[in-house]
Amino acid sequence: MTEVLPNDPVIDALAVPRHKEIFGHPRGLWVLVLTEGWVAFSLYGLQSILVLYLADHLLQSGHIENVWGMGAVKAVLDILYAPVGIQATAGAITGLFLALVYATPLLGGFVADRFLGKTRTILLGAILMTVGHVLMSFDWSFVLVVVFLLLGIGAAGGLRAQVGALYELDDRRRSDAYQIYSLGVQAAVIVSPALCGMLAMKAWHWGFLTAGLGMLTGLIVYLFGRRWLPEDTVFKASSPRPRLTSREKKTSVLLLVLLPVLALGALPNDEIFDGYLLWGREHYQLTFFGHLFPVSSLVSFDGFISTLMTISVLWFWRMYARHRSDPAEITKVAIGTFIASSGPAVLALASWLYPEPHQISLFWGLAFHIINDIGFSMSYAIGMAMYSRAAPVSLNTIFVACFSLHLFMANLTIGKLSTLIGHIGDVPFWLLHSGASLVAGVILLMCSIVFRSLLAPENVPSGRDNPSHIL
């Protein structure tokens, strides 16, 4: 038998007891869903108040002078974005941070596979993230906090690779599993931003400490449920890798080329955590029965809508498959991207009709979030399942980690787009997002036609070109 990359989905799936299932899925899936939900509670709680914390506190005179290493950060921002003003700088820092959030899991995956194993790597990540949240209470440590959080998030990034490891490559439940996994994240987003945002209104450090407690809870859940996950092995560099077939090479290149396309499609959704909050604070009517609520609650609002839309999308495709042939994953991703492109157009129309501050009703926001979340729940969860299944077996963990690079690219772009708020009109600002996503949808639709033989699940060949044949 040829030895393959540890944590490979085929081998790991065989290591999981098949009879231990809950609601038709392995127990390990629910362990990962709960763990990632608490990690998301931590991360999204932070993200929901970060840009506001920077704009209203840390970058203000009397605070920014105390931050260690801020000079180096500004030098990097000048090269990447050249922001002008406090608000633009806050948007640039947030965009860069969120971009790196999706790049560091590659480093974490390498450390887990080669040196520590997943459990110890995730444990290290949880400690770093918790310490980082605590240090957010002090102005001087902000840059150090960013380093701690990024390393911690990277170390904890191996969770999503374990989802695919619970299923065989031809198991149709894999796509559902990633949507359920995403649903756990979205459930956390409903609570975390609102709670952290309300506490941050009293004192910023209370919001960050609450996010840190979520990380600790996720760690406890992961350690308790570790018995239902695949064996934790470490890859030896000297172990030979199976040679890629011609089909696997073509598929690998295609999956890499699709990353910047997926990044364009993700712009409407990823802007929610950056410039959208700054824009929303100036334009939405943020009152409910006469009470002002924090703009960070828009993230919780999105989490609630996103949860409902994910369930709806999951139900729709199950019902659709009962009566018609289920579309290929790449086709679903293309459809989702087209739908998402309409979301920013709604905000552009609202900005054109109500250009004055605090005049836009949240019903416009509701329309934006519904449209965006329908599209993104299809393009992200199903896209992740596509990468997990289509990637060569010997490179599967790497490609699942690489999938997040499209969000890295998207947030790098968001960092620049956010600096345009106040410098270009609101209508063209949102049309830029809509147009980028529309272009991505066209390209993905073309790929679903031209490269269907490489990406469609029903076309996984048998025999030598079948990745499972190497076993």
Coordinates of C-alpha atoms in Angstrom, one line a residue:
M1 CA 0.0 0.0 0.0
T2 CA 1.3 3.5 -0.9
E3 CA 1.5 5.8 2.1
V4 CA -0.5 9.0 1.6
L5 CA -0.7 12.3 3.4
P6 CA -1.9 11.9 7.1
N7 CA -5.3 13.4 7.9
D8 CA -6.3 12.3 4.4
P9 CA -10.1 12.1 4.1
V10 CA -10.1 8.5 2.9
I11 CA -7.9 7.0 5.6
D12 CA -9.3 9.2 8.3
A13 CA -12.9 8.3 7.3
L14 CA -12.0 4.6 7.7
A15 CA -10.8 5.4 11.3
V16 CA -14.1 6.8 12.4
P17 CA -16.7 4.3 13.7
R18 CA -19.5 4.2 11.2
H19 CA -22.3 3.1 13.5
K20 CA -22.0 6.2 15.8
E21 CA -24.2 8.7 14.0
I22 CA -26.5 11.4 15.0
F23 CA -29.2 12.7 12.5
G24 CA -27.5 10.7 9.8
H25 CA -24.0 12.1 10.3
P26 CA -21.0 10.9 12.3
R27 CA -20.7 12.1 15.8
G28 CA -17.5 13.8 14.9
L29 CA -19.3 16.2 12.7
W30 CA -21.3 17.5 15.6
V31 CA -18.2 17.8 17.8
L32 CA -16.6 19.9 15.0
V33 CA -19.7 22.0 14.5
L34 CA -19.9 22.9 18.2
T35 CA -16.2 23.6 18.5
E36 CA -16.1 25.8 15.4
G37 CA -19.3 27.5 16.6
W38 CA -17.5 28.7 19.8
V39 CA -14.4 29.6 17.8
A40 CA -16.6 31.6 15.5
F41 CA -18.2 33.2 18.6
S42 CA -14.8 34.4 19.6
L43 CA -13.7 35.6 16.1
Y44 CA -16.9 37.2 15.0
G45 CA -17.3 39.0 18.3
L46 CA -13.9 40.5 17.7
Q47 CA -14.5 41.3 14.1
S48 CA -17.9 43.0 14.8
I49 CA -16.3 45.7 17.0
L50 CA -12.7 45.9 15.6
V51 CA -13.2 48.6 13.0
L52 CA -15.3 50.6 15.4
Y53 CA -12.7 50.2 18.2
L54 CA -10.0 51.4 15.8
A55 CA -11.9 54.4 14.5
D56 CA -13.4 55.6 17.8
H57 CA -10.6 54.7 20.2
L58 CA -7.2 53.3 19.3
L59 CA -6.5 55.6 16.3
Q60 CA -7.6 58.7 18.1
S61 CA -5.0 61.2 19.5
G62 CA -4.0 60.3 23.0
H63 CA -4.1 56.5 22.3
I64 CA -2.3 55.8 19.0
E65 CA 0.9 57.3 20.4
N66 CA 1.0 54.5 23.0
V67 CA 0.8 51.6 20.6
W68 CA 4.0 49.6 20.2
G69 CA 4.9 48.9 16.6
M70 CA 2.2 51.2 15.0
G71 CA 4.8 52.9 12.9
A72 CA 5.6 49.7 11.2
V73 CA 1.9 48.9 10.7
K74 CA 1.4 52.4 9.1
A75 CA 4.3 51.8 6.7
V76 CA 2.8 48.6 5.5
L77 CA -0.7 50.2 5.1
D78 CA 0.9 53.0 3.1
I79 CA 2.3 50.5 0.7
L80 CA -0.8 48.4 0.3
Y81 CA -3.7 51.0 0.6
A82 CA -2.4 54.5 1.2
P83 CA -5.3 55.4 3.5
V84 CA -6.2 59.0 4.2
G85 CA -7.8 59.8 7.5
I86 CA -8.7 57.8 10.7
Q87 CA -11.7 56.1 9.2
A88 CA -9.8 54.9 6.1
T89 CA -7.0 53.7 8.3
A90 CA -9.4 51.7 10.5
G91 CA -10.9 50.1 7.4
A92 CA -7.5 49.3 6.0
I93 CA -6.2 47.7 9.2
T94 CA -9.4 45.7 9.6
G95 CA -9.3 44.5 6.0
L96 CA -5.6 43.4 6.3
F97 CA -6.3 41.6 9.6
L98 CA -9.3 39.8 8.1
A99 CA -7.3 38.8 5.1
L100 CA -4.5 37.3 7.2
V101 CA -7.2 35.4 9.2
Y102 CA -7.8 33.3 6.1
A103 CA -4.1 32.9 5.2
T104 CA -2.7 31.7 8.5
P105 CA -4.5 28.3 8.5
L106 CA -2.0 27.2 5.9
L107 CA 0.8 27.7 8.4
G108 CA -1.3 26.0 11.1
G109 CA -2.0 23.0 8.8
F110 CA 1.7 22.6 8.1
V111 CA 2.6 22.6 11.8
A112 CA -0.2 20.2 12.6
D113 CA 0.7 17.7 9.8
R114 CA 4.5 17.9 10.2
F115 CA 5.2 18.5 13.9
L116 CA 2.5 18.7 16.6
G117 CA -0.6 16.9 15.3
K118 CA -4.0 18.6 15.2
T119 CA -4.9 18.3 18.9
R120 CA -1.8 20.0 20.2
T121 CA -1.8 22.6 17.5
I122 CA -5.4 23.5 18.2
L123 CA -4.6 23.6 21.9
L124 CA -1.8 26.0 21.2
G125 CA -4.0 28.1 19.0
A126 CA -6.7 28.4 21.7
I127 CA -4.2 29.6 24.2
L128 CA -2.8 32.2 21.9
M129 CA -6.2 33.5 21.0
T130 CA -7.3 33.7 24.6
V131 CA -4.2 35.6 25.6
G132 CA -4.7 37.9 22.6
H133 CA -8.3 38.8 23.6
V134 CA -7.1 39.6 27.2
L135 CA -4.3 41.9 25.9
M136 CA -6.9 43.8 23.8
S137 CA -7.7 45.6 27.1
F138 CA -4.5 47.6 26.7
D139 CA -3.6 50.2 24.0
W140 CA 0.1 49.4 23.9
S141 CA -0.3 45.8 23.0
F142 CA -2.5 46.0 19.9
V143 CA 0.1 44.9 17.4
L144 CA 1.2 42.1 19.7
V145 CA -2.4 41.1 20.0
V146 CA -2.8 40.9 16.2
V147 CA 0.2 38.6 16.0
F148 CA -1.2 36.3 18.8
L149 CA -4.6 36.2 17.3
L150 CA -3.4 35.4 13.8
L151 CA -1.1 32.6 15.0
G152 CA -3.9 31.3 17.1
I153 CA -6.5 31.4 14.4
G154 CA -4.0 29.7 12.0
A155 CA -3.4 26.9 14.5
A156 CA -7.1 26.3 15.0
G157 CA -7.8 26.3 11.3
G158 CA -7.4 22.5 11.0
L159 CA -10.9 22.0 12.2
R160 CA -12.6 22.4 8.8
A161 CA -10.2 19.8 7.1
Q162 CA -11.5 17.2 9.6
V163 CA -15.1 17.6 8.3
G164 CA -14.2 16.1 5.0
A165 CA -12.1 13.4 6.7
L166 CA -15.3 12.0 8.2
Y167 CA -16.7 11.0 4.8
E168 CA -15.7 8.9 1.8
L169 CA -15.0 10.8 -1.4
D170 CA -18.2 9.6 -3.1
D171 CA -20.4 10.2 0.0
R172 CA -23.1 12.7 -1.0
R173 CA -23.5 13.7 2.6
R174 CA -20.2 15.6 2.4
S175 CA -21.9 18.7 0.8
D176 CA -24.6 18.6 3.5
A177 CA -22.0 18.3 6.2
Y178 CA -20.2 21.4 5.2
Q179 CA -23.5 23.3 5.1
I180 CA -24.3 22.1 8.6
Y181 CA -20.7 23.0 9.6
S182 CA -21.3 26.6 8.2
L183 CA -24.7 26.6 10.0
G184 CA -22.9 26.2 13.4
V185 CA -20.7 29.2 12.6
Q186 CA -23.7 31.3 11.6
A187 CA -25.6 30.4 14.8
A188 CA -22.7 31.8 16.8
V189 CA -22.7 35.0 14.7
I190 CA -26.3 35.6 15.8
V191 CA -25.3 36.0 19.4
S192 CA -21.7 37.0 19.6
P193 CA -21.7 40.4 17.7
A194 CA -24.7 41.7 19.6
L195 CA -23.4 40.6 23.0
C196 CA -19.9 41.8 22.4
G197 CA -21.1 45.0 20.9
M198 CA -23.4 45.8 23.8
L199 CA -20.6 45.1 26.3
A200 CA -18.1 47.1 24.3
M201 CA -20.4 50.1 24.5
K202 CA -19.7 50.1 28.3
A203 CA -16.0 49.3 28.0
W204 CA -14.1 48.0 25.0
H205 CA -12.2 45.4 27.0
W206 CA -15.5 43.7 28.2
G207 CA -16.4 43.0 24.6
F208 CA -13.0 41.5 23.8
L209 CA -12.9 39.4 27.0
T210 CA -16.3 38.0 26.2
A211 CA -15.0 36.9 22.8
G212 CA -12.1 35.2 24.6
L213 CA -14.4 33.1 26.8
G214 CA -15.9 31.7 23.7
M215 CA -12.5 30.4 22.6
L216 CA -12.1 28.6 25.9
T217 CA -15.5 27.0 25.6
G218 CA -14.6 25.7 22.1
L219 CA -11.4 24.2 23.4
I220 CA -13.3 22.2 26.1
V221 CA -15.8 20.9 23.6
Y222 CA -13.0 19.8 21.2
L223 CA -11.1 17.9 23.9
F224 CA -14.2 16.2 25.2
G225 CA -15.3 15.0 21.7
R226 CA -11.9 14.1 20.4
R227 CA -12.7 10.4 20.8
W228 CA -15.1 10.6 17.8
L229 CA -12.6 12.3 15.4
P230 CA -10.1 10.6 13.2
E231 CA -6.7 9.5 14.6
D232 CA -4.3 12.3 15.2
T233 CA -1.2 11.5 13.1
V234 CA 1.9 13.5 12.1
F235 CA 3.2 13.4 8.5
K236 CA 6.8 12.3 8.0
A237 CA 8.6 14.3 5.4
S238 CA 10.4 11.2 4.2
S239 CA 7.2 9.3 3.4
P240 CA 6.6 9.1 -0.4
R241 CA 3.6 10.8 -2.0
P242 CA 1.6 9.1 -4.7
R243 CA 2.2 10.5 -8.1
L244 CA -0.7 12.7 -9.5
T245 CA -2.5 11.4 -12.5
S246 CA -3.0 13.7 -15.5
R247 CA -6.6 14.4 -14.4
E248 CA -5.5 15.2 -10.9
K249 CA -2.9 17.7 -12.2
K250 CA -5.5 19.5 -14.3
T251 CA -8.0 19.6 -11.5
S252 CA -5.3 21.0 -9.1
V253 CA -4.5 23.8 -11.5
L254 CA -8.2 24.6 -12.0
L255 CA -8.9 24.8 -8.3
L256 CA -6.0 27.2 -7.8
V257 CA -7.1 29.4 -10.8
L258 CA -10.6 29.6 -9.3
L259 CA -9.5 31.2 -6.1
P260 CA -9.3 34.8 -7.3
V261 CA -12.6 34.3 -9.1
L262 CA -14.2 33.1 -5.8
A263 CA -12.6 36.1 -4.1
L264 CA -14.5 38.5 -6.4
G265 CA -17.7 36.7 -5.6
A266 CA -17.1 37.0 -1.9
L267 CA -16.7 40.8 -1.8
P268 CA -20.3 41.6 -1.0
N269 CA -20.3 39.3 2.0
D270 CA -16.9 40.1 3.4
E271 CA -17.5 43.9 3.3
I272 CA -20.1 43.3 6.1
F273 CA -17.3 43.2 8.7
D274 CA -15.5 46.3 7.5
G275 CA -16.7 49.2 5.5
Y276 CA -20.4 48.2 5.7
L277 CA -20.3 48.9 9.5
L278 CA -18.8 52.4 8.9
W279 CA -21.4 53.1 6.1
G280 CA -24.3 51.6 8.1
R281 CA -23.5 53.8 11.2
E282 CA -23.9 56.9 9.0
H283 CA -26.8 55.9 6.9
Y284 CA -29.1 53.4 8.7
Q285 CA -31.9 54.3 11.1
L286 CA -30.3 52.5 14.0
T287 CA -33.2 52.8 16.4
F288 CA -35.7 50.2 17.6
F289 CA -38.8 51.4 19.5
G290 CA -36.9 54.6 20.3
H291 CA -33.8 52.9 21.5
L292 CA -30.4 53.2 19.8
F293 CA -28.6 49.9 19.3
P294 CA -24.9 49.4 18.4
V295 CA -24.1 49.1 14.7
S296 CA -22.2 45.9 15.4
S297 CA -25.6 44.3 15.9
L298 CA -25.9 44.4 12.1
V299 CA -23.5 41.4 12.1
S300 CA -25.8 39.5 14.5
F301 CA -28.7 40.5 12.2
D302 CA -26.8 39.0 9.3
G303 CA -26.0 35.9 11.3
F304 CA -29.7 35.3 12.0
I305 CA -30.7 35.9 8.4
S306 CA -27.8 33.8 7.2
T307 CA -28.8 30.9 9.4
L308 CA -32.4 30.9 8.0
M309 CA -31.1 31.2 4.5
T310 CA -28.6 28.3 4.9
I311 CA -31.4 26.0 6.2
S312 CA -33.6 27.2 3.3
V313 CA -30.9 26.5 0.7
L314 CA -30.2 23.1 2.2
W315 CA -33.9 22.2 2.1
F316 CA -34.3 23.6 -1.4
W317 CA -31.5 21.5 -2.9
R318 CA -32.8 18.4 -1.2
M319 CA -36.3 18.9 -2.5
Y320 CA -34.9 19.8 -6.0
A321 CA -32.8 16.5 -6.1
R322 CA -36.0 14.5 -5.4
H323 CA -37.6 15.6 -8.7
R324 CA -34.7 16.6 -10.9
S325 CA -31.1 15.9 -11.5
D326 CA -29.0 17.6 -8.8
P327 CA -26.7 20.3 -10.4
A328 CA -23.0 19.9 -10.0
E329 CA -21.4 21.8 -7.1
I330 CA -19.6 24.3 -9.4
T331 CA -23.0 25.1 -11.0
K332 CA -24.5 25.8 -7.6
V333 CA -21.5 28.0 -6.7
A334 CA -22.0 30.0 -9.9
I335 CA -25.8 30.5 -9.2
G336 CA -25.0 31.6 -5.6
T337 CA -22.5 34.1 -6.9
F338 CA -25.0 35.6 -9.3
I339 CA -27.6 35.9 -6.5
A340 CA -25.1 37.6 -4.2
S341 CA -24.2 40.2 -6.8
S342 CA -27.7 41.7 -6.5
G343 CA -27.2 42.4 -2.7
P344 CA -24.9 45.5 -3.1
A345 CA -27.1 46.8 -5.9
V346 CA -29.9 47.1 -3.3
L347 CA -27.7 49.3 -1.1
A348 CA -26.7 51.3 -4.1
L349 CA -30.4 52.0 -4.9
A350 CA -31.1 52.9 -1.2
S351 CA -28.1 55.3 -1.2
W352 CA -29.4 56.9 -4.4
L353 CA -33.0 57.3 -3.0
Y354 CA -31.9 58.4 0.5
P355 CA -28.5 60.2 0.4
E356 CA -28.8 62.0 3.7
P357 CA -27.4 60.5 7.0
H358 CA -29.6 58.1 9.0
Q359 CA -32.4 58.1 6.4
I360 CA -32.2 54.5 5.2
S361 CA -34.7 52.0 6.8
L362 CA -33.4 48.7 8.0
F363 CA -35.9 47.1 5.6
W364 CA -33.3 47.9 2.9
G365 CA -30.7 46.2 5.0
L366 CA -33.0 43.2 5.4
A367 CA -33.3 42.9 1.6
F368 CA -29.5 43.1 1.3
H369 CA -28.8 40.5 3.9
I370 CA -31.4 38.0 2.5
I371 CA -30.1 38.3 -1.0
N372 CA -26.4 38.2 0.0
D373 CA -26.9 35.3 2.5
I374 CA -28.7 33.1 0.0
G375 CA -25.9 33.6 -2.5
F376 CA -23.0 33.2 0.0
S377 CA -24.5 30.1 1.7
M378 CA -24.4 28.4 -1.7
S379 CA -21.0 29.6 -2.9
Y380 CA -19.1 29.1 0.4
A381 CA -20.4 25.9 1.9
I382 CA -20.8 24.1 -1.4
G383 CA -17.6 25.5 -2.7
M384 CA -15.7 24.1 0.3
A385 CA -17.3 20.7 -0.3
M386 CA -16.3 20.9 -3.9
Y387 CA -12.6 21.6 -3.0
S388 CA -12.7 18.8 -0.4
R389 CA -14.0 16.3 -2.9
A390 CA -12.3 17.3 -6.1
A391 CA -8.8 17.8 -4.8
P392 CA -6.3 14.9 -5.2
V393 CA -6.3 12.6 -2.2
S394 CA -2.6 13.2 -1.5
L395 CA -3.1 17.0 -1.4
N396 CA -6.6 17.1 0.1
T397 CA -5.8 18.8 3.4
I398 CA -3.7 21.4 1.6
F399 CA -6.4 22.2 -0.9
V400 CA -9.1 22.5 1.8
A401 CA -6.8 25.0 3.6
C402 CA -6.2 26.7 0.2
F403 CA -9.9 27.2 -0.3
S404 CA -9.8 29.9 2.5
L405 CA -7.2 31.8 0.4
H406 CA -10.1 33.2 -1.7
L407 CA -11.3 35.0 1.5
F408 CA -7.7 36.2 2.1
M409 CA -7.8 37.8 -1.4
A410 CA -11.3 39.1 -0.9
N411 CA -10.4 40.8 2.4
L412 CA -7.2 42.3 1.0
T413 CA -9.4 43.9 -1.7
I414 CA -12.0 44.9 1.0
G415 CA -9.3 46.8 2.9
K416 CA -8.7 49.0 -0.2
L417 CA -12.4 49.4 -1.0
S418 CA -13.1 50.5 2.6
T419 CA -10.6 53.3 2.3
L420 CA -12.9 54.7 -0.5
I421 CA -15.8 55.5 1.9
G422 CA -16.2 59.2 2.0
H423 CA -13.9 59.7 -1.0
I424 CA -16.3 58.3 -3.7
G425 CA -20.1 58.3 -3.7
D426 CA -22.0 55.6 -1.9
V427 CA -23.8 54.5 -5.1
P428 CA -20.5 53.7 -7.1
F429 CA -19.0 52.2 -3.9
W430 CA -21.7 49.5 -3.8
L431 CA -21.9 49.1 -7.5
L432 CA -18.2 48.2 -7.5
H433 CA -19.0 45.2 -5.2
S434 CA -22.0 44.2 -7.3
G435 CA -20.1 44.3 -10.5
A436 CA -17.1 42.3 -9.2
S437 CA -19.4 39.6 -8.0
L438 CA -21.3 39.6 -11.3
V439 CA -18.1 39.1 -13.2
A440 CA -17.2 36.2 -10.9
G441 CA -20.6 34.6 -11.6
V442 CA -20.1 34.7 -15.3
I443 CA -16.6 33.1 -15.1
L444 CA -17.9 30.3 -12.7
L445 CA -20.8 29.6 -15.0
M446 CA -18.4 29.2 -17.9
C447 CA -16.2 26.8 -15.8
S448 CA -19.3 24.7 -14.9
I449 CA -19.8 24.1 -18.7
V450 CA -16.2 23.8 -19.9
F451 CA -14.6 22.0 -17.0
R452 CA -17.6 19.9 -15.8
S453 CA -15.7 16.7 -16.4
L454 CA -13.1 17.7 -13.8
L455 CA -15.4 19.1 -11.1
A456 CA -18.7 17.3 -11.3
P457 CA -19.0 14.6 -8.7
E458 CA -20.7 12.1 -11.0
N459 CA -17.6 12.1 -13.2
V460 CA -15.1 10.8 -10.7
P461 CA -13.5 8.1 -12.8
S462 CA -12.9 4.5 -11.7
G463 CA -9.7 2.5 -11.9
R464 CA -6.2 4.1 -12.0
D465 CA -7.4 7.7 -12.3
N466 CA -9.7 7.3 -9.3
P467 CA -7.9 8.8 -6.3
S468 CA -9.1 6.1 -4.0
H469 CA -7.4 3.5 -6.2
I470 CA -4.1 4.3 -4.6
L471 CA -5.2 2.5 -1.4

